[in-house]
Coordinates of C-alpha atoms and ligand atoms in Angstrom, one line a residue:
X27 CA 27.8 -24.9 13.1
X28 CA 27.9 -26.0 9.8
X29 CA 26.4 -29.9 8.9
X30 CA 27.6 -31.4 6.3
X31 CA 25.8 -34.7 4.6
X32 CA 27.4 -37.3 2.6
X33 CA 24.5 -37.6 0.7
X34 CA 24.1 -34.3 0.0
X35 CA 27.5 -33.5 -1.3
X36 CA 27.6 -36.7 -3.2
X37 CA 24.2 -36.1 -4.8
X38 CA 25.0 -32.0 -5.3
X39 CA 28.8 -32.3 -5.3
X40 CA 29.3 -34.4 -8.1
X41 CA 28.2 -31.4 -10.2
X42 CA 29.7 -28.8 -8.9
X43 CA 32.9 -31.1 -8.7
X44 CA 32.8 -30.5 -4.7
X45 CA 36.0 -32.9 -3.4
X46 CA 35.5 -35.6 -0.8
X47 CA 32.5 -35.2 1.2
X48 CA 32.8 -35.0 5.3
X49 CA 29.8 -37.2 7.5
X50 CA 28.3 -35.5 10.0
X51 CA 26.1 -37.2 12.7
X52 CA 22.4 -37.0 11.5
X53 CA 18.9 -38.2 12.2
X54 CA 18.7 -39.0 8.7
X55 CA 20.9 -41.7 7.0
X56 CA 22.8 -40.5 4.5
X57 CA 23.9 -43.5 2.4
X58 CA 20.1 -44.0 2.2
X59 CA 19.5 -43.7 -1.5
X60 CA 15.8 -42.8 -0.7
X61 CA 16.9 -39.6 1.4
X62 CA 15.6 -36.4 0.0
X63 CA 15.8 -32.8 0.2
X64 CA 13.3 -31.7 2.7
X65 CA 15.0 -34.5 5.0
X66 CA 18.1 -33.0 5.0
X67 CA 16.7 -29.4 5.8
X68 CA 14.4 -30.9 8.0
X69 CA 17.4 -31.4 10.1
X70 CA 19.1 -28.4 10.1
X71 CA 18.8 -25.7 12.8
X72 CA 18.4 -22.6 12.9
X73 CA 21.2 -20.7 10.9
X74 CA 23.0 -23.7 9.7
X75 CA 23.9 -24.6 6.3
X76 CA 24.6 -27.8 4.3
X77 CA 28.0 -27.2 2.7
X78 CA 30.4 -29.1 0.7
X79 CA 33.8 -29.1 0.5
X80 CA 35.8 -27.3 -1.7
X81 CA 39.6 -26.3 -2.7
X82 CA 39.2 -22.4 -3.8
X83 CA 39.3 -20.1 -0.8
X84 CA 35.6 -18.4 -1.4
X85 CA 33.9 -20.4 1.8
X86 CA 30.8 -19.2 0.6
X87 CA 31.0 -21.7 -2.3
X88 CA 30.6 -24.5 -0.5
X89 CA 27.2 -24.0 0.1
X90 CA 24.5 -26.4 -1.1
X91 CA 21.3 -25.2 0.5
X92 CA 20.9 -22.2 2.9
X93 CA 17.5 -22.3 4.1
X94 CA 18.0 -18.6 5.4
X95 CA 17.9 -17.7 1.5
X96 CA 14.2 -18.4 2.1
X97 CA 13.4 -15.8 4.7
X98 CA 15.2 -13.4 2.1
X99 CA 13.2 -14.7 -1.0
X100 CA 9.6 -14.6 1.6
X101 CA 10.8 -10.6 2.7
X102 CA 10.7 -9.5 -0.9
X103 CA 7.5 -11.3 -1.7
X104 CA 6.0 -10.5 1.0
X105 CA 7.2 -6.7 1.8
X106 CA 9.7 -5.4 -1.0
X107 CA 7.6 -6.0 -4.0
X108 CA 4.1 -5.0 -1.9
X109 CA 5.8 -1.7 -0.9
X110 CA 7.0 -0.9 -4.4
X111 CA 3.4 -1.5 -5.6
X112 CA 1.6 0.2 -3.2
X113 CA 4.8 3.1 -3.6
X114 CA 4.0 3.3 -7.4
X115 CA -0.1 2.7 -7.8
X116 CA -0.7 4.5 -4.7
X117 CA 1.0 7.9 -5.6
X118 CA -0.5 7.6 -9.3
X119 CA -3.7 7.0 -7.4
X120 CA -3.0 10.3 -5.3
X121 CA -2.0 12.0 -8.1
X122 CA -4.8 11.3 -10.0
X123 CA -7.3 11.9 -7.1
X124 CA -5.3 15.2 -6.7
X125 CA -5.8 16.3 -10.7
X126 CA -9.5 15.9 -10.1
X127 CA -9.8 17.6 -7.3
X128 CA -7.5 20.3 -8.0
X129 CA -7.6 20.6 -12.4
X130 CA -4.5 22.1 -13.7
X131 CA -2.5 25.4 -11.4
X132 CA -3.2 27.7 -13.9
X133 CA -0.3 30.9 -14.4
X134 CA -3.3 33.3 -12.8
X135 CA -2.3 36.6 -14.7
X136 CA -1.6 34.4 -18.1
X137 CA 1.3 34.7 -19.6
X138 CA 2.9 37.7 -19.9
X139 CA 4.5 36.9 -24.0
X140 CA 7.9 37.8 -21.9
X141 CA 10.3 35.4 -21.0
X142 CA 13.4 34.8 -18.7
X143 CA 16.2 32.2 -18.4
X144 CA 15.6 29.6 -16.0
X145 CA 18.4 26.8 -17.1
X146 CA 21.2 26.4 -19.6
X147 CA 22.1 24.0 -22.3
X148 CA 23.9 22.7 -20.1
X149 CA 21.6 22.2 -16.7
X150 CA 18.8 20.6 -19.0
X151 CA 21.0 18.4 -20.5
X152 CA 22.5 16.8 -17.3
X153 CA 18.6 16.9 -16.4
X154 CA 17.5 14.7 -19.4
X155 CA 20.4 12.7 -19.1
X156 CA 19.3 11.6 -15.8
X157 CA 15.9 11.6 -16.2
X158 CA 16.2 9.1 -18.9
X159 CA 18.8 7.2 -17.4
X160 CA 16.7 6.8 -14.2
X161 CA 13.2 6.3 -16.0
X162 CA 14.9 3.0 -17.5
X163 CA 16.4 2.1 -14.2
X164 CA 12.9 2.5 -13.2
X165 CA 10.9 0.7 -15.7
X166 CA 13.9 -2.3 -15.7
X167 CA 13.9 -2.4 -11.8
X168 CA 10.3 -2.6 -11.6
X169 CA 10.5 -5.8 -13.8
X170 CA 13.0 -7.3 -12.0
X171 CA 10.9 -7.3 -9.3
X172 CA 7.4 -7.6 -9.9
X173 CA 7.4 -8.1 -13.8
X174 CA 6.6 -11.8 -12.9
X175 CA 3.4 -10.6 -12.1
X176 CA 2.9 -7.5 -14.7
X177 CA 4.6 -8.4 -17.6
X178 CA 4.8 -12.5 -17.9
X179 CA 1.2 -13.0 -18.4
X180 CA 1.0 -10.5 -21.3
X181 CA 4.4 -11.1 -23.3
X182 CA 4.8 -15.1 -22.4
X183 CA 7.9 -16.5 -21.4
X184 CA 10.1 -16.3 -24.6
X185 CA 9.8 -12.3 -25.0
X186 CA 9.5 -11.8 -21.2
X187 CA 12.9 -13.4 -21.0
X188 CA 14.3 -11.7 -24.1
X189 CA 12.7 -8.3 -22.7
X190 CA 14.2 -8.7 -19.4
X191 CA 17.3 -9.8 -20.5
X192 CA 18.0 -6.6 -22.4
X193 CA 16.4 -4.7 -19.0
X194 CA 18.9 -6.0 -17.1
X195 CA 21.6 -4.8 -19.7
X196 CA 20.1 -1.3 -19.2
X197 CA 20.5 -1.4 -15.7
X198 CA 23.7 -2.0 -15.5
X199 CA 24.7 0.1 -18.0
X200 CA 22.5 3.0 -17.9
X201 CA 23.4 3.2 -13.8
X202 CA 26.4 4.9 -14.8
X203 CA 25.0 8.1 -16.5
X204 CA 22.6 8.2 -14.3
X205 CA 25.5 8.1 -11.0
X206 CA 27.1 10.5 -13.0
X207 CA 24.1 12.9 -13.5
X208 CA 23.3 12.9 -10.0
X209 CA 27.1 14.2 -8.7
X210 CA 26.8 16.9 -11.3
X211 CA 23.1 17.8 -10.3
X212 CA 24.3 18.2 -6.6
X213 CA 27.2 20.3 -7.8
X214 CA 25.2 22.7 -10.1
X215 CA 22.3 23.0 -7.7
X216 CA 23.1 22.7 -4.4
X217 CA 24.0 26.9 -3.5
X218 CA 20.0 27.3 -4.5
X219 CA 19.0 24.5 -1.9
X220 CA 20.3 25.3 0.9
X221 CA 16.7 25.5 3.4
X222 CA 16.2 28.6 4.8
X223 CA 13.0 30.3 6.6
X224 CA 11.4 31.1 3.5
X225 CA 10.9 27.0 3.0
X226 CA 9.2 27.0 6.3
X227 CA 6.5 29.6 5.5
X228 CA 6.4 28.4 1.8
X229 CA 5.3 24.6 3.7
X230 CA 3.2 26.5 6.0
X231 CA 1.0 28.0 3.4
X232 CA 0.8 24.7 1.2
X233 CA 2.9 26.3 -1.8
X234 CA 0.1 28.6 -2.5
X235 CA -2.3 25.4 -3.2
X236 CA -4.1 26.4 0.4
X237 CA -5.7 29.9 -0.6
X238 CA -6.5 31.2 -4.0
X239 CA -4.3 33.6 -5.5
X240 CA -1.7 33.8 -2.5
X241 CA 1.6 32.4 -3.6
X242 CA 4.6 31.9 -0.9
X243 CA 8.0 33.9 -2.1
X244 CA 10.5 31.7 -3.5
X245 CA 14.1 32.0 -4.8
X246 CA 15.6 30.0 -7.7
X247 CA 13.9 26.6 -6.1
X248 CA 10.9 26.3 -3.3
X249 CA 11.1 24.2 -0.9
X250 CA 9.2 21.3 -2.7
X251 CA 11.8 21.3 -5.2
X252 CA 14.2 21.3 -2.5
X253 CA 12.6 18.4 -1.2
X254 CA 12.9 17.0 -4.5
X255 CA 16.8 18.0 -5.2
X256 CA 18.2 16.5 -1.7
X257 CA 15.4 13.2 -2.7
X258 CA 17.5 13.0 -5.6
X259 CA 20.9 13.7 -4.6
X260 CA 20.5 11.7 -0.8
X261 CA 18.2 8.6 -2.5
X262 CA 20.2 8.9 -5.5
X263 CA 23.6 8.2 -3.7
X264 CA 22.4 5.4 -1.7
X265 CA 20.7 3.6 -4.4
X266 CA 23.9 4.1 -6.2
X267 CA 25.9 2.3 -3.3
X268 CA 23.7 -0.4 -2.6
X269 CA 23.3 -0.5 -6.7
X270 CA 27.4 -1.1 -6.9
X271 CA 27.8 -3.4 -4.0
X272 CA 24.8 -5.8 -5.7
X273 CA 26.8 -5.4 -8.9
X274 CA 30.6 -5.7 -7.4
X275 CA 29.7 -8.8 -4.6
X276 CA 32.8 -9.7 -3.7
X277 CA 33.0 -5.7 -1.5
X278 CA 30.4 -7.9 0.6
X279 CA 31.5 -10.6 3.3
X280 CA 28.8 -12.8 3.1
X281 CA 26.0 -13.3 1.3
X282 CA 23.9 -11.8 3.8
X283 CA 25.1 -8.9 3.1
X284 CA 23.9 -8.6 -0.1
X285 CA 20.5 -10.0 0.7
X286 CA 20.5 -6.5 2.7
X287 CA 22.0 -4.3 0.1
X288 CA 19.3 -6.2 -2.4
X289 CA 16.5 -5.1 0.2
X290 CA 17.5 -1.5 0.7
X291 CA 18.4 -0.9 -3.0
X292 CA 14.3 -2.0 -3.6
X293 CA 13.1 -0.4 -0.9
X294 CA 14.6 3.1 -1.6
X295 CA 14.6 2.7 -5.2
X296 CA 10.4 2.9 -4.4
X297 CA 10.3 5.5 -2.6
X298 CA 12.7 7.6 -5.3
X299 CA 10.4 6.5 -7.7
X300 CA 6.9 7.6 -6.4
X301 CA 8.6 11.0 -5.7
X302 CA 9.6 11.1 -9.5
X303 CA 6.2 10.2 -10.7
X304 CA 4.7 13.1 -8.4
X305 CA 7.9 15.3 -9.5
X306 CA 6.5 14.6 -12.9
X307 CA 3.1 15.3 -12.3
X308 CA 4.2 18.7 -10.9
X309 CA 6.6 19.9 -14.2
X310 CA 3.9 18.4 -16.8
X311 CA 0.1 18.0 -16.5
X312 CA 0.2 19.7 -13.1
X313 CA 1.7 23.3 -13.7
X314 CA 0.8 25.6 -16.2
X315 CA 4.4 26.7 -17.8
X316 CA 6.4 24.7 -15.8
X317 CA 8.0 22.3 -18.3
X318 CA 9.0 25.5 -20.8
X319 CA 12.4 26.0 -18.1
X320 CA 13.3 22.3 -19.1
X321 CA 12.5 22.3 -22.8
X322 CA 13.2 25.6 -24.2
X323 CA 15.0 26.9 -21.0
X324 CA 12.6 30.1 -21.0
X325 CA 9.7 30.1 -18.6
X326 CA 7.1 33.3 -19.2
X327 CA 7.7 36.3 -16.3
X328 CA 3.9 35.9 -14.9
X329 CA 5.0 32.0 -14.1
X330 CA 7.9 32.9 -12.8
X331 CA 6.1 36.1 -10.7
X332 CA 3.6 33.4 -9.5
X333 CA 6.4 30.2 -8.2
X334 CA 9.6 32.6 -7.7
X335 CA 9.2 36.0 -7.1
X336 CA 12.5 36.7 -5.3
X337 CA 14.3 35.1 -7.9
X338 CA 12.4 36.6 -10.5
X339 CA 13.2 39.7 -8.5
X340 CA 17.1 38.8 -8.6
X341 CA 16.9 38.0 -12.6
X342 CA 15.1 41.2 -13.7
X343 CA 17.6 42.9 -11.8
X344 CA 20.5 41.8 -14.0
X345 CA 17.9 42.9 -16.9
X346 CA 17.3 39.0 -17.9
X347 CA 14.5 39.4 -19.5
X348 CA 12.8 38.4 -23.2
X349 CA 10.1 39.4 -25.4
X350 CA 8.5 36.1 -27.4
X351 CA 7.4 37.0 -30.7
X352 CA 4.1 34.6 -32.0
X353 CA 6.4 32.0 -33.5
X354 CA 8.1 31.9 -30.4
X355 CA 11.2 34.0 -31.8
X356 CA 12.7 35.5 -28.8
X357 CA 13.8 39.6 -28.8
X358 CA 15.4 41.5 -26.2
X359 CA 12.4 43.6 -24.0
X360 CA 12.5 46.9 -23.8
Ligands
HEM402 C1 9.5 13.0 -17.8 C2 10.2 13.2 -16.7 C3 10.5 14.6 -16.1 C4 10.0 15.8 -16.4 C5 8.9 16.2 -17.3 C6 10.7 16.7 -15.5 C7 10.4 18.1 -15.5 C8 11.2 19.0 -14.8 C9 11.0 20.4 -14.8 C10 9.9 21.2 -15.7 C11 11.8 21.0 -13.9 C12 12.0 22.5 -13.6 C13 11.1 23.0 -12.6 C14 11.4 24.5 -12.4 O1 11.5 25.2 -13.4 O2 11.5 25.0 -11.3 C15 12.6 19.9 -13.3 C16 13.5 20.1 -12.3 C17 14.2 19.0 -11.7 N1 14.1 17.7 -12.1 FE1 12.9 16.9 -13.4 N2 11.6 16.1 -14.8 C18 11.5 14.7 -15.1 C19 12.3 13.7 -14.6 C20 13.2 13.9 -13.6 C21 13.9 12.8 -13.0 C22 13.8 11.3 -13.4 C23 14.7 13.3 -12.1 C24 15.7 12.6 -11.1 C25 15.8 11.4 -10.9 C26 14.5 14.7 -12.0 C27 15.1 15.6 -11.2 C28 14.9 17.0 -11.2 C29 15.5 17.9 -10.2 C30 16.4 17.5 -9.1 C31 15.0 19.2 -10.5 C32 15.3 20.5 -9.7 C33 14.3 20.6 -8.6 C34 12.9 20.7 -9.0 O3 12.6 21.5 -9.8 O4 12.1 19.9 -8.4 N3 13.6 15.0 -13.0 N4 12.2 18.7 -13.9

């Protein structure tokens, strides 16, 4: 049941231009010039919600003070933005740990000077596209939420507002490419990523990270890029749709709703994130030749003999395969 005080929709009304307030029976007088806030939520139970009245049909704005905003506000200060640090310093921790231990996987026969097509203009450019597009969303999202604590001490409040101002742009706009990206990723990807046995015996043996020199068959994509593709296409889409409900409210009945939507869209938005950052780690620093198949599109044979043999297999079949001269001229092989 909803409680209304005349105090409180005199005092709070008046400026939001709230029409004649309704009297409810209350501990608390509320003619008493002297009453204040905390009085008035004192009183409240559970759920309630001290609400004016109004004449547009939206019920939800005649609310003055919802105390259950609070238990929404404490969850993502106390759990949301903990998860997405630990989420985010923890895996660059990991990975860290793991570059140490590990050093750089080498391509073990070198590289061969021979080269074969691993994606098209077109694959790398959907690829950047969202990559870009979701490392903003990233960096924005991340101030949104904890920037507060990051960011604010550093810049002070003028350029932290200006900076998060134009993050906030960024993320709504750059959502769009990025939503885009992703349906065209599943599209042009999903035949190679489709799990099959080979992604079981390719977990089993660690990758190839387990014994020296023994490297798990793959097709086009192993199963930890598989894991990686359905991350991004399943985390993608429901950070997407919890994304557009936060942006287009009035989908939403109540504003409960998008309390949750808010909460997913954080919590999944971590866990995408920390999988990018070790996706990263893998196709940069981590793997010797990896990043050539999303720069030049050409990965060297030995790399590809080493992470995909059955597709390698498959390609040289259909005689796909180039010779690199020492400026990096590329010639048919013989
Ligand atoms: C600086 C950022 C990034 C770098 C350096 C990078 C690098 C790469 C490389 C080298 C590959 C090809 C691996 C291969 O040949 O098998 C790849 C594939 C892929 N990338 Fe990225 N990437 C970045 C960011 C992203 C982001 C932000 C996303 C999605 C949100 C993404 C999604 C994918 C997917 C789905 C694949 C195919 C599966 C896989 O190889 O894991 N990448 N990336």
């Amino acid at each position: 049941m909803t409680l209304r005080f005349k105090l409180a929709a005199l005092v709070l009304g008046a400026t939001l231009g709230f029409s004649a307030p309704v009297m409810a029976q209350q501990p608390v007088n509320p003619t008493a010039s002297s009453v204040q806030e905390q009085q008035l939520l004192d009183a409240l139970k559970p759920g309630e919600t001290i609400s004016g009245r109004i004449s547009i049909p939206d019920d939800n704005a005649a609310d003055l003070q919802k105390p259950s905003n609070k238990d929404w506000m404490g969850f993502n200060l106390k759990v949301s933005d903990r998860v997405m640090g630990v989420a985010l310093v923890g895996t660059l921790l990991a990975l860290l740990v793991f570059f140490v231990v590990k050093g750089r996987l080498k391509i073990e026969a070198g590289r061969a000077g021979r080269t074969i097509t691993r994606f098209n203009v077109f694959e790398r450019t959907v690829h950047w596209t969202m990559a870009i597009s979701f490392i903003a969303l990233a960096l924005s999202g991340i101030n949104v939420a904890v920037g507060r604590y990051i960011v604010l001490p550093w810049l002070g409040y003028e350029a932290f507002g200006s900076l998060t101002y134009l993050g906030k742009l960024a993320h709504h706009y750059l959502a769009w490419p990025f939503m885009v990206c992703v349906v065209i990723t599943f599209l042009m990807w999903v035949r190679h990523n489709i799990p099959n046995k080979l992604d079981l015996r390719w977990l089993k043996e660690g990758g190839g990270l387990l014994v020296k020199g023994k490297h798990p068959p793959a097709k086009k994509f192993n199963a930890g890029q598989k894991i990686v593709f359905w991350g991004v296409v399943v985390g993608g889409s429901l950070v997407a749709a919890s994304g557009l409900l936060l942006m287009f409210p009035y989908f939403l009945d109540s504003a409960t709703d998008w309390q949750l939507a808010q909460i997913a869209h954080a919590l999944i938005a971590s866990g995408m994130m920390a999988m990018i950052l070790g996706h990263i780690y893998i196709g940069t620093v981590g793997t010797e030749g990896a990043l050539d198949a999303m720069t030049t599109g050409q990965v060297d044979v030995n790399w590809a003999e080493q992470h995909h043999s059955l597709w390698l297999e498959e390609e040289l079949a259909k005689g796909a395969v180039q010779r690199r001269g020492p400026g990096g001229e590329v010639t048919p092989a013989e």
